[in-house]
Short mmCIF file of C-alpha atoms and ligand atoms in Angstrom, two decimals:
data_model
loop_
_atom_site.label_atom_id
_atom_site.label_comp_id
_atom_site.label_asym_id
_atom_site.label_seq_id
_atom_site.Cartn_x
_atom_site.Cartn_y
_atom_site.Cartn_z
CA ARG A 1 -1.53 -38.60 -38.52
CA LYS A 2 -5.31 -38.65 -38.15
CA GLY A 3 -7.17 -35.48 -39.10
CA VAL A 4 -8.79 -33.60 -36.24
CA VAL A 5 -12.32 -32.35 -36.87
CA VAL A 6 -14.57 -30.41 -34.51
CA VAL A 7 -18.29 -31.02 -35.11
CA THR A 8 -20.79 -28.87 -33.19
CA GLY A 9 -24.09 -30.49 -32.25
CA ALA A 10 -22.75 -34.01 -32.80
CA SER A 11 -25.11 -35.48 -30.20
CA SER A 12 -27.94 -36.09 -32.65
CA GLY A 13 -29.19 -35.95 -36.23
CA LEU A 14 -26.82 -34.80 -38.96
CA GLY A 15 -23.92 -34.05 -36.61
CA LEU A 16 -23.99 -37.53 -35.10
CA ALA A 17 -24.36 -39.23 -38.49
CA THR A 18 -21.37 -37.23 -39.76
CA ALA A 19 -19.28 -38.10 -36.71
CA LYS A 20 -20.19 -41.74 -37.23
CA ALA A 21 -19.31 -41.70 -40.95
CA LEU A 22 -15.93 -40.08 -40.21
CA ALA A 23 -15.20 -42.37 -37.24
CA GLU A 24 -15.76 -45.43 -39.41
CA THR A 25 -12.92 -44.41 -41.75
CA GLY A 26 -10.41 -44.52 -38.88
CA LYS A 27 -8.73 -41.45 -40.40
CA TRP A 28 -10.27 -38.86 -38.09
CA GLN A 29 -10.27 -37.83 -34.46
CA ILE A 30 -13.71 -36.33 -33.94
CA ILE A 31 -14.23 -33.66 -31.33
CA MET A 32 -17.92 -33.78 -30.54
CA ALA A 33 -18.71 -30.25 -29.33
CA CYS A 34 -21.97 -30.67 -27.45
CA ARG A 35 -24.06 -28.96 -24.78
CA ASP A 36 -25.14 -32.24 -23.16
CA PHE A 37 -22.14 -34.38 -22.34
CA LEU A 38 -24.05 -37.49 -21.27
CA LYS A 39 -26.36 -37.40 -24.28
CA ALA A 40 -23.34 -37.14 -26.58
CA GLU A 41 -21.59 -40.06 -24.88
CA LYS A 42 -24.70 -42.23 -25.18
CA ALA A 43 -25.20 -41.19 -28.80
CA ALA A 44 -21.61 -42.02 -29.74
CA LYS A 45 -21.87 -45.40 -28.03
CA SER A 46 -25.16 -46.35 -29.63
CA ALA A 47 -23.85 -45.26 -33.04
CA GLY A 48 -21.03 -47.77 -32.48
CA MET A 49 -18.25 -45.19 -32.81
CA PRO A 50 -14.86 -46.64 -31.77
CA LYS A 51 -13.89 -44.98 -28.47
CA GLU A 52 -10.40 -44.06 -29.63
CA ASN A 53 -11.79 -42.02 -32.52
CA TYR A 54 -13.77 -39.40 -30.63
CA THR A 55 -13.54 -36.92 -27.76
CA ILE A 56 -16.50 -35.09 -26.27
CA MET A 57 -16.03 -31.47 -25.22
CA HIS A 58 -18.64 -29.23 -23.71
CA LEU A 59 -19.97 -26.38 -25.86
CA ASP A 60 -23.18 -24.44 -25.35
CA LEU A 61 -23.57 -22.06 -28.27
CA ALA A 62 -26.25 -20.16 -26.34
CA SER A 63 -23.50 -18.66 -24.17
CA LEU A 64 -20.46 -16.80 -25.50
CA ASP A 65 -18.61 -17.60 -22.27
CA SER A 66 -19.14 -21.27 -23.03
CA VAL A 67 -17.81 -20.74 -26.56
CA ARG A 68 -14.66 -19.11 -25.15
CA GLN A 69 -14.32 -21.88 -22.57
CA PHE A 70 -14.60 -24.52 -25.29
CA ILE A 71 -11.85 -22.80 -27.29
CA ALA A 72 -9.60 -22.72 -24.22
CA ASN A 73 -10.29 -26.41 -23.47
CA PHE A 74 -9.65 -27.42 -27.03
CA ARG A 75 -6.37 -25.51 -27.12
CA SER A 76 -5.21 -26.98 -23.84
CA SER A 77 -5.73 -30.47 -25.28
CA GLY A 78 -2.76 -29.75 -27.55
CA MET A 79 -4.54 -31.16 -30.59
CA PRO A 80 -4.27 -29.34 -33.90
CA LEU A 81 -7.45 -28.21 -35.67
CA ASP A 82 -7.80 -29.38 -39.27
CA VAL A 83 -11.53 -29.03 -39.98
CA LEU A 84 -14.32 -27.16 -38.17
CA VAL A 85 -17.94 -28.10 -38.88
CA CYS A 86 -20.57 -25.62 -37.64
CA ASN A 87 -23.61 -27.88 -37.59
CA ALA A 88 -25.62 -27.35 -34.38
CA ALA A 89 -28.92 -25.53 -34.64
CA VAL A 90 -32.20 -24.82 -32.91
CA TYR A 91 -35.51 -24.45 -34.69
CA GLN A 92 -38.54 -23.10 -32.80
CA PRO A 93 -41.37 -22.94 -35.34
CA THR A 94 -44.20 -22.97 -32.80
CA ALA A 95 -42.77 -20.53 -30.25
CA SER A 96 -45.08 -17.58 -29.74
CA GLN A 97 -42.47 -15.65 -27.76
CA PRO A 98 -38.76 -15.37 -28.36
CA SER A 99 -36.33 -17.02 -25.96
CA TYR A 100 -32.84 -15.69 -25.40
CA THR A 101 -29.22 -16.74 -25.08
CA ALA A 102 -27.09 -15.86 -22.04
CA GLU A 103 -26.16 -12.55 -23.69
CA GLY A 104 -29.78 -11.78 -24.52
CA PHE A 105 -29.78 -12.55 -28.25
CA GLU A 106 -32.85 -14.19 -29.75
CA MET A 107 -32.14 -17.94 -29.47
CA SER A 108 -32.17 -19.18 -33.10
CA VAL A 109 -29.90 -16.47 -34.48
CA GLY A 110 -27.91 -16.42 -31.22
CA VAL A 111 -27.09 -20.15 -31.37
CA ASN A 112 -27.11 -20.90 -35.09
CA HIS A 113 -25.29 -17.78 -36.21
CA LEU A 114 -23.68 -15.68 -33.43
CA GLY A 115 -22.33 -18.55 -31.30
CA HIS A 116 -20.86 -20.18 -34.40
CA PHE A 117 -19.54 -16.86 -35.67
CA LEU A 118 -17.46 -16.31 -32.51
CA LEU A 119 -16.32 -19.95 -32.56
CA ALA A 120 -15.28 -19.86 -36.21
CA ARG A 121 -13.61 -16.44 -36.02
CA GLU A 122 -11.51 -17.53 -33.05
CA LEU A 123 -10.68 -21.01 -34.34
CA LEU A 124 -9.55 -19.60 -37.67
CA ASP A 125 -6.18 -18.98 -35.99
CA ASP A 126 -5.98 -22.64 -35.03
CA LEU A 127 -6.88 -23.75 -38.55
CA LYS A 128 -4.17 -21.47 -39.91
CA LYS A 129 -1.57 -23.13 -37.67
CA SER A 130 -2.46 -26.68 -38.69
CA ASP A 131 -0.12 -28.45 -41.13
CA TYR A 132 -2.93 -30.64 -42.49
CA PRO A 133 -2.94 -30.66 -46.32
CA SER A 134 -6.63 -29.79 -46.73
CA LYS A 135 -8.00 -27.49 -44.02
CA ARG A 136 -11.69 -26.68 -44.08
CA LEU A 137 -14.33 -24.59 -42.35
CA ILE A 138 -17.82 -25.87 -43.09
CA ILE A 139 -21.06 -24.17 -42.12
CA VAL A 140 -24.27 -26.16 -42.58
CA GLY A 141 -26.73 -24.11 -44.61
CA SER A 142 -30.26 -24.86 -45.65
CA ILE A 143 -32.59 -24.68 -48.58
CA THR A 144 -35.17 -22.94 -46.37
CA GLY A 145 -33.11 -19.78 -46.27
CA ASN A 146 -32.80 -19.83 -50.04
CA THR A 147 -35.71 -17.99 -51.58
CA ASN A 148 -34.71 -19.08 -55.09
CA THR A 149 -36.11 -22.55 -54.35
CA LEU A 150 -39.60 -23.93 -53.87
CA ALA A 151 -38.91 -24.89 -50.24
CA GLY A 152 -37.44 -21.45 -49.59
CA ASN A 153 -40.67 -19.84 -50.74
CA VAL A 154 -42.87 -21.43 -48.12
CA PRO A 155 -43.91 -18.55 -45.83
CA PRO A 156 -42.58 -17.05 -43.66
CA LYS A 157 -39.70 -16.36 -46.03
CA ALA A 158 -36.21 -15.51 -44.87
CA ASN A 159 -35.51 -11.79 -45.10
CA LEU A 160 -32.82 -9.88 -43.24
CA GLY A 161 -34.21 -6.50 -44.34
CA ASP A 162 -31.96 -3.58 -43.43
CA LEU A 163 -30.54 -5.49 -40.41
CA ARG A 164 -31.96 -2.98 -37.93
CA GLY A 165 -32.87 -5.70 -35.38
CA LEU A 166 -29.39 -7.24 -35.58
CA ALA A 167 -27.88 -3.78 -35.11
CA GLY A 168 -30.08 -3.41 -32.00
CA GLY A 169 -28.74 -6.68 -30.54
CA LEU A 170 -31.83 -8.87 -31.17
CA SER A 171 -32.76 -8.30 -27.55
CA GLY A 172 -36.46 -7.65 -28.00
CA MET A 173 -36.00 -4.98 -25.29
CA ASN A 174 -34.83 -1.88 -27.09
CA GLY A 175 -35.99 -3.14 -30.44
CA SER A 176 -36.89 -6.34 -32.15
CA ALA A 177 -35.76 -9.92 -31.58
CA MET A 178 -35.75 -10.36 -35.37
CA ILE A 179 -32.88 -9.38 -37.68
CA ASP A 180 -35.16 -7.32 -39.93
CA GLY A 181 -36.73 -5.54 -36.94
CA GLY A 182 -40.13 -7.20 -37.46
CA GLU A 183 -42.51 -9.16 -35.24
CA PHE A 184 -41.11 -12.35 -33.71
CA ASP A 185 -41.65 -15.47 -35.81
CA GLY A 186 -39.72 -18.58 -34.77
CA ALA A 187 -39.72 -20.26 -38.18
CA LYS A 188 -38.50 -17.08 -39.87
CA ALA A 189 -35.82 -16.54 -37.22
CA TYR A 190 -34.42 -20.00 -38.07
CA LYS A 191 -34.43 -19.26 -41.81
CA ASP A 192 -32.80 -15.88 -41.23
CA SER A 193 -30.11 -17.59 -39.15
CA LYS A 194 -29.42 -19.99 -42.03
CA VAL A 195 -29.06 -17.05 -44.44
CA CYS A 196 -26.49 -15.63 -42.00
CA ASN A 197 -24.69 -19.00 -42.03
CA MET A 198 -24.46 -18.95 -45.82
CA LEU A 199 -23.43 -15.27 -45.93
CA MET A 200 -20.71 -15.92 -43.33
CA MET A 201 -19.26 -18.84 -45.27
CA GLN A 202 -18.85 -16.57 -48.30
CA GLU A 203 -17.47 -13.68 -46.27
CA PHE A 204 -14.88 -15.99 -44.70
CA HIS A 205 -14.00 -17.10 -48.22
CA ARG A 206 -13.56 -13.52 -49.48
CA ARG A 207 -11.55 -12.41 -46.47
CA PHE A 208 -9.36 -15.42 -45.80
CA HIS A 209 -9.22 -18.01 -48.57
CA GLU A 210 -6.39 -16.53 -50.60
CA GLU A 211 -4.24 -15.74 -47.60
CA THR A 212 -4.77 -19.04 -45.75
CA GLY A 213 -5.65 -21.64 -48.40
CA ILE A 214 -8.47 -22.82 -46.11
CA THR A 215 -11.54 -24.19 -47.89
CA PHE A 216 -14.73 -22.44 -46.78
CA ALA A 217 -17.89 -24.28 -47.74
CA SER A 218 -21.57 -24.61 -46.98
CA LEU A 219 -24.05 -27.31 -47.95
CA TYR A 220 -27.63 -28.36 -48.07
CA PRO A 221 -27.55 -32.08 -47.27
CA GLY A 222 -31.19 -32.69 -48.29
CA CYS A 223 -34.29 -32.80 -46.12
CA ILE A 224 -33.50 -35.01 -43.15
CA ALA A 225 -37.10 -35.10 -41.99
CA THR A 226 -36.45 -37.48 -39.11
CA THR A 227 -33.98 -35.47 -36.99
CA GLY A 228 -34.61 -33.78 -33.65
CA LEU A 229 -34.71 -30.43 -35.45
CA PHE A 230 -38.46 -30.81 -35.71
CA ARG A 231 -38.89 -31.79 -32.05
CA GLU A 232 -40.70 -28.55 -31.23
CA HIS A 233 -43.14 -28.83 -34.12
CA ILE A 234 -46.78 -29.89 -33.64
CA PRO A 235 -47.32 -33.69 -33.50
CA LEU A 236 -49.30 -33.86 -36.76
CA PHE A 237 -46.46 -32.14 -38.60
CA ARG A 238 -43.93 -34.56 -37.16
CA LEU A 239 -46.08 -37.48 -38.31
CA LEU A 240 -46.67 -36.27 -41.86
CA PHE A 241 -43.41 -34.48 -42.66
CA PRO A 242 -41.18 -37.54 -43.34
CA PRO A 243 -43.63 -39.25 -45.78
CA PHE A 244 -44.36 -35.86 -47.41
CA GLN A 245 -40.66 -35.39 -48.08
CA LYS A 246 -40.24 -39.01 -49.21
CA TYR A 247 -43.12 -39.25 -51.64
CA ILE A 248 -44.14 -35.71 -52.61
CA THR A 249 -41.07 -33.45 -52.70
CA LYS A 250 -38.67 -36.42 -53.02
CA GLY A 251 -36.11 -34.34 -51.12
CA PHE A 252 -35.97 -36.87 -48.27
CA VAL A 253 -32.59 -38.13 -47.22
CA SER A 254 -31.85 -40.53 -44.35
CA GLU A 255 -29.68 -39.37 -41.46
CA ASP A 256 -26.97 -41.83 -42.46
CA ASP A 257 -26.90 -40.64 -46.08
CA ALA A 258 -26.91 -36.99 -45.02
CA GLY A 259 -24.04 -37.78 -42.65
CA ARG A 260 -22.08 -39.33 -45.50
CA ARG A 261 -22.68 -36.17 -47.57
CA LEU A 262 -21.34 -33.88 -44.87
CA ALA A 263 -18.45 -36.30 -44.27
CA GLN A 264 -17.64 -35.93 -47.97
CA VAL A 265 -17.46 -32.15 -47.60
CA VAL A 266 -15.10 -32.70 -44.64
CA SER A 267 -12.72 -35.13 -46.27
CA ASP A 268 -13.28 -35.84 -49.96
CA PRO A 269 -10.20 -34.75 -51.95
CA SER A 270 -12.44 -33.65 -54.83
CA LEU A 271 -14.44 -31.19 -52.70
CA THR A 272 -11.70 -28.70 -51.90
CA LYS A 273 -13.11 -25.73 -53.81
CA SER A 274 -13.72 -22.76 -51.52
CA GLY A 275 -16.77 -20.49 -51.44
CA VAL A 276 -19.10 -23.25 -52.60
CA TYR A 277 -22.60 -24.20 -51.44
CA TRP A 278 -22.82 -27.95 -52.09
CA SER A 279 -25.99 -29.86 -52.85
CA TRP A 280 -26.71 -33.38 -54.12
CA ASN A 281 -28.85 -34.52 -57.02
CA LYS A 282 -31.14 -37.55 -57.17
CA ASN A 283 -28.25 -39.89 -57.89
CA SER A 284 -26.46 -38.57 -54.83
CA ALA A 285 -23.77 -36.80 -56.85
CA SER A 286 -22.59 -33.51 -55.38
CA PHE A 287 -22.85 -30.28 -57.36
CA GLU A 288 -22.20 -26.58 -56.78
CA ASN A 289 -25.58 -25.03 -56.09
CA GLN A 290 -26.70 -21.42 -56.57
CA LEU A 291 -27.61 -19.31 -53.58
CA SER A 292 -30.56 -16.93 -53.51
CA GLN A 293 -29.99 -13.26 -54.19
CA GLU A 294 -30.05 -12.35 -50.51
CA ALA A 295 -27.84 -15.27 -49.47
CA SER A 296 -25.20 -14.20 -52.02
CA ASP A 297 -25.36 -10.43 -51.39
CA ALA A 298 -21.72 -9.48 -50.69
CA GLU A 299 -22.60 -6.06 -49.28
CA LYS A 300 -25.07 -7.62 -46.84
CA ALA A 301 -22.53 -10.28 -45.87
CA LYS A 302 -20.05 -7.56 -44.97
CA ARG A 303 -22.58 -5.69 -42.83
CA VAL A 304 -23.76 -8.87 -41.07
CA TRP A 305 -20.09 -9.69 -40.38
CA GLU A 306 -19.38 -6.25 -38.91
CA LEU A 307 -22.54 -6.13 -36.77
CA SER A 308 -21.92 -9.70 -35.57
CA GLU A 309 -18.34 -8.82 -34.59
CA LYS A 310 -19.70 -6.06 -32.37
CA LEU A 311 -22.32 -8.31 -30.78
CA VAL A 312 -19.86 -11.09 -29.89
CA GLY A 313 -17.24 -8.65 -28.62
CA LEU A 314 -14.70 -8.94 -31.43
CA ALA A 315 -14.86 -5.30 -32.50
P1 LIG B 401 -30.92 -31.95 -34.57
O1 LIG B 401 -31.90 -31.18 -33.74
O2 LIG B 401 -31.04 -33.42 -34.61
O3 LIG B 401 -29.45 -31.58 -34.14
C1 LIG B 401 -29.11 -30.31 -33.71
C2 LIG B 401 -27.89 -30.40 -32.83
O4 LIG B 401 -27.58 -29.08 -32.38
C3 LIG B 401 -28.11 -31.26 -31.58
O5 LIG B 401 -26.95 -32.01 -31.36
C4 LIG B 401 -28.31 -30.23 -30.50
O6 LIG B 401 -27.90 -30.65 -29.22
C5 LIG B 401 -27.36 -29.14 -31.00
N1 LIG B 401 -27.63 -27.88 -30.33
C6 LIG B 401 -28.79 -27.20 -30.23
N2 LIG B 401 -28.62 -26.10 -29.47
C7 LIG B 401 -27.32 -26.09 -29.08
C8 LIG B 401 -26.55 -25.23 -28.26
N3 LIG B 401 -27.08 -24.17 -27.65
N4 LIG B 401 -25.24 -25.52 -28.08
C9 LIG B 401 -24.69 -26.61 -28.64
N5 LIG B 401 -25.38 -27.46 -29.41
C10 LIG B 401 -26.68 -27.21 -29.61
O7 LIG B 401 -31.08 -31.31 -36.02
P2 LIG B 401 -30.38 -31.65 -37.43
O8 LIG B 401 -29.40 -32.73 -37.28
O9 LIG B 401 -31.46 -31.77 -38.41
O10 LIG B 401 -29.65 -30.27 -37.73
C11 LIG B 401 -28.26 -30.18 -37.97
C12 LIG B 401 -27.99 -29.10 -38.98
O11 LIG B 401 -28.57 -29.45 -40.23
C13 LIG B 401 -28.55 -27.73 -38.62
O12 LIG B 401 -27.59 -26.76 -38.95
C14 LIG B 401 -29.76 -27.61 -39.51
O13 LIG B 401 -30.05 -26.26 -39.79
C15 LIG B 401 -29.26 -28.34 -40.73
N6 LIG B 401 -30.27 -28.79 -41.65
C16 LIG B 401 -31.20 -29.74 -41.29
C17 LIG B 401 -32.13 -30.15 -42.22
C18 LIG B 401 -33.15 -31.16 -41.88
O14 LIG B 401 -33.97 -31.45 -42.75
N7 LIG B 401 -33.15 -31.75 -40.70
C19 LIG B 401 -32.12 -29.63 -43.58
C20 LIG B 401 -31.11 -28.66 -43.83
C21 LIG B 401 -30.22 -28.28 -42.91
P3 LIG B 401 -28.84 -31.58 -28.28
O15 LIG B 401 -28.64 -32.98 -28.78
O16 LIG B 401 -28.26 -31.35 -26.92
O17 LIG B 401 -30.24 -31.11 -28.44
#
């Protein structure tokens, strides 16, 4: 049978390119989990994805009710779950004030981390039940949350601190909207959310890999400077960022190539190792990359896990 893969945020950028790369193989049924149904349908069509290879299901990660509804819809479809790709994200580098999810969590961490955390925790049961030979849970990471790299050292740097803001629910009401309890900074909130993504991948690995055989992995697909992720950035930045990445940092990767990289992490038989953060070198060969000290801190991962469980109603 075809493999069944759920890809969040498959309506644009990396998620769409990944869906397209997988659809072209004919070996996958792609569940495009998107907040804007019509946009996803148009995107799939214009990417030339064969209709029989994808299904669009509504998912708004900025609402935990929507996450639960998505899970119920997916289960009622009767399809097995073989691979889950947590890809969707928001990035609000120019926001001067925080915005909030339905439950009142700061938006970047609420969508990128907490929405995905509930989704992945719940769908773990479905992955366990699947009889697919290579089951995987993939969380898209980023270099920007990794302070052991040049890109990760561009201020404001990711820093989860002592997690006091997360413990306070990121509401901005009774405390801070930021994980570390500091002043709101949209770019930092995004980077912090990506550190959470990478910590969660490893915590899933520690808790569940041995027992379930599921591969838990993260990746940095390269700098895809052309995606909608930068839609909220100032116009001059949007103009100069792609050539800067192409010619100066040389980290630029096209959406199609990045999609092929993530598709590899979904389906390549040689990428089954669990607990790995994949990156690609100049010749486009994949390698196991090192995470920064904070992004590989097992104690912090455990505390983020436990606090996140409380916030999404799992504990
Ligand atoms: P895009 O903005 O193009 O794609 C983001 C996707 O997430 C869109 O499909 C968007 O939906 C979806 N999304 C946003 N908010 C929600 C929500 N509340 N519920 C459901 N879906 C939502 O960005 P990219 O393709 O660049 O980003 C994809 C991933 O790649 C992210 O995890 C990002 O952190 C990561 N990444 C990107 C890099 C880059 O250079 N671009 C580098 C490293 C990592 P909609 O279409 O409706 O807006």
